[in-house]
């Protein structure tokens, strides 16, 4: 199956649709349903729970974690891929028990608001934020960073919703099953590797700060200072 381009994935994320995002076969070798947190609806959460079957999480930036006063779940992360779970959350208002598709969608949209603060959420809850590493997929090639990156590249708040895709028997869906899943549900599919390549090709990560001419005993030299962002 031919995968979609990153601009095509960004277009769907911007429109509030889900995509299937696959990571490296040498890493987790799994695929997630991913969409923008600010666009999530109850029916999206229900689809993720029913068809994705994994743990529904909310990738957000470190800045958003600080804005919401979210602490990491553990001080010493011993998970194989060091996924940064924070303490789980609930919307402070507008929900009942917190677990319904409506309640989780409301919690996610609340936490994704640009003006959201600690007073808008309570802890613990039924939504699991994940703190993305600064630099996104250029720092860590995980679904957490990819979700936040895609939302940011779409011009939305850098917050996403994702869930791992399992087969009906409960096993992890691998690339052939993920591609069949995308065809069945009419979803676009791409890879984290392509997202990394796209960012490297379209973003300037090195900035020239200053240039100075220097006279030395060996002749004139030019001293250039760069900053890698």
C-alpha atoms as one frame of an Amber mdcrd trajectory, in Angstrom:
protein
   0.000   0.000   0.000   1.346   3.414  -0.958   1.451   5.702   2.041   0.210
   9.270   2.068   2.533  12.253   2.076   2.999  14.363   5.191   1.158  17.348
   3.620  -1.792  15.013   2.994  -1.729  13.880   6.621  -1.522  17.490   7.803
  -4.555  18.346   5.682  -6.633  15.665   7.393  -5.400  16.592  10.881  -6.334
  20.219  10.193  -9.805  19.099   9.103 -10.359  17.162  12.332  -9.945  13.712
  10.822  -7.941  10.762  12.128  -4.942   9.237  10.451  -2.984   6.024  10.985
   0.633   6.721  11.931   3.217   3.920  11.866   6.584   3.995  13.605   9.813
   2.190  12.740   9.784  -1.606  12.577  12.965  -1.588  14.682  11.286   0.484
  17.407   7.783  -0.195  18.776   6.644  -1.476  15.363   3.085  -0.316  15.966
   0.519   2.051  14.534  -1.697   4.578  16.253  -4.842   6.439  15.377  -3.941
  10.122  15.702  -5.953  13.338  15.526  -5.835  16.902  16.843  -6.919  17.263
  20.472  -8.697  20.560  19.855 -10.956  18.909  17.251 -11.880  15.698  19.082
 -15.563  14.740  19.404 -17.286  12.057  21.484 -17.743   9.919  18.364 -13.975
  10.065  17.763 -13.247   8.776  21.269 -15.834   6.045  20.769 -14.206   5.040
  17.453 -10.777   4.928  19.083 -12.028   2.802  21.966 -14.016   0.427  19.747
 -11.679   0.065  16.767  -8.276   1.103  18.124  -8.606  -0.872  21.377  -5.429
   0.535  22.971  -4.941   3.201  25.633  -6.323   6.595  24.625  -3.737   9.261
  25.447  -3.136  12.968  24.880   0.318  14.062  23.667   1.101  17.648  24.693
   4.197  19.814  24.825   6.349  20.376  27.887   5.117  23.977  27.888   1.497
  22.814  28.064   2.372  20.463  30.936   3.845  23.403  32.816   0.827  25.558
  31.943  -1.493  22.914  33.418   0.885  22.186  36.311   1.076  18.514  35.314
   3.743  16.408  36.983   5.226  13.271  35.474   3.677  10.044  36.743   7.052
   8.785  38.002  10.385  10.411  38.815  12.402   7.523  37.384  11.068   6.386
  34.014  11.923   2.719  33.502   9.602   2.102  30.543  11.328   0.552  27.529
  10.764   3.590  25.309  10.599   6.175  28.130   7.123   7.446  27.290   6.503
  10.442  29.553   3.130   9.824  31.183   1.927  12.595  33.464  -0.635  12.172
  36.219  -4.012  11.469  34.584  -6.570  14.265  34.340 -10.264  15.099  34.223
 -12.052  18.302  33.266 -12.948  20.222  36.419 -16.428  20.998  35.090 -18.898
  19.679  32.538 -18.493  15.928  33.069 -20.052  13.124  35.123 -17.870  10.102
  35.940 -15.227  11.078  33.386 -15.034   7.791  31.459 -17.741   8.215  28.817
 -16.763   9.176  25.287 -18.391  12.559  25.840 -16.558  13.142  29.119 -13.150
  12.177  27.763 -13.607  14.319  24.648 -14.629  17.238  26.854 -11.594  16.753
  29.108  -9.240  16.619  26.120 -10.697  19.734  24.490 -10.552  21.541  27.837
  -6.858  20.732  28.342  -6.104  21.706  24.724  -7.552  25.215  25.040  -4.899
  27.935  24.645  -5.984  29.548  27.918  -6.319  26.311  29.916  -4.851  26.347
  33.412  -4.635  24.126  36.507  -8.059  25.323  37.648  -9.655  23.795  34.531
  -8.621  20.221  35.342  -8.593  17.829  38.288  -6.343  14.856  39.009  -6.400
  11.912  38.706  -8.803  11.172  35.877  -9.563   9.118  32.785  -7.359  10.960
  30.259  -3.624  10.230  30.119  -1.450  13.159  28.975   1.942  12.345  27.476
   4.695  14.960  27.559   6.414  15.336  24.187  10.123  16.063  24.121  11.150
  19.564  22.988  12.115  19.344  19.329   9.423  16.777  18.587  10.316  13.871
  16.318  13.728  15.404  15.659  14.513  14.653  19.310  12.509  11.462  19.878
  10.941   9.399  17.095   7.807   8.433  19.035   4.069   8.685  18.481   3.884
  11.188  21.349   6.135  13.677  19.567   4.642  12.902  16.153   1.117  13.643
  17.363   2.094  17.005  18.843   4.164  17.843  15.749   1.328  17.079  13.321
  -1.101  19.230  15.284   1.435  22.072  15.340   2.156  21.736  11.610  -1.597
  21.885  10.995  -1.750  25.306  12.627  -3.654  23.988  15.645  -2.751  23.766
  19.316   0.235  21.362  19.631  -1.839  18.689  21.338  -3.127  15.405  19.949
  -5.177  12.347  20.821  -3.907   8.887  19.984  -4.573   5.232  20.610  -2.623
   2.105  19.694  -4.304  -0.140  17.126  -4.790  -3.754  18.210  -6.073  -6.672
  16.181  -9.422  -8.241  17.092  -7.617 -10.997  19.009  -5.856  -8.403  21.177
  -2.435  -8.682  19.533  -0.593  -5.630  18.217  -1.450  -4.713  14.642   1.664
  -4.640  12.453   2.201  -2.894   9.129   0.118  -5.220   6.902  -2.789  -5.185
   9.386  -2.460  -1.412   9.856  -2.625  -0.785   6.127  -5.681  -3.043   5.853
  -7.244  -1.170   8.798  -6.666   2.174   7.061  -8.236   0.893   3.823 -11.250
  -0.512   5.669 -11.981   2.754   7.463 -10.961   5.138   4.695  -8.097   6.675
   6.668  -4.862   8.140   5.405  -1.706   6.414   6.583   1.868   7.613   7.007
   5.054   6.980   8.945   7.033   8.778  11.619  10.125   8.325   9.434   8.460
  10.389   6.707   7.519  13.060   9.261  11.141  13.296  10.413  12.289  13.600
   6.798   9.638  16.247   6.084  10.687  18.406   9.027  14.370  18.135   8.146
  13.623  19.190   4.572  11.228  22.051   5.338  12.509  23.587   8.577  15.655
  25.545   9.263  17.257  24.147  12.382  20.584  25.993  12.198  20.655  29.789
  12.503  23.577  32.094  11.763  23.954  34.472  14.718  26.971  36.561  13.763
  29.900  36.911  11.374  33.228  38.537  12.246  36.373  39.134  10.211  39.484
  38.274  12.198  43.069  39.147  11.286  45.608  36.539  12.383  49.320  35.911
  11.895  48.331  33.486   9.168  46.052  35.876   7.305  42.400  36.968   7.436
  39.815  34.557   8.817  36.062  34.760   9.065  34.492  33.684  12.362  30.862
  32.583  12.074  28.658  31.702  15.055  25.720  29.324  14.543  22.948  28.164
  16.836  21.319  24.772  16.435  17.694  25.149  17.483
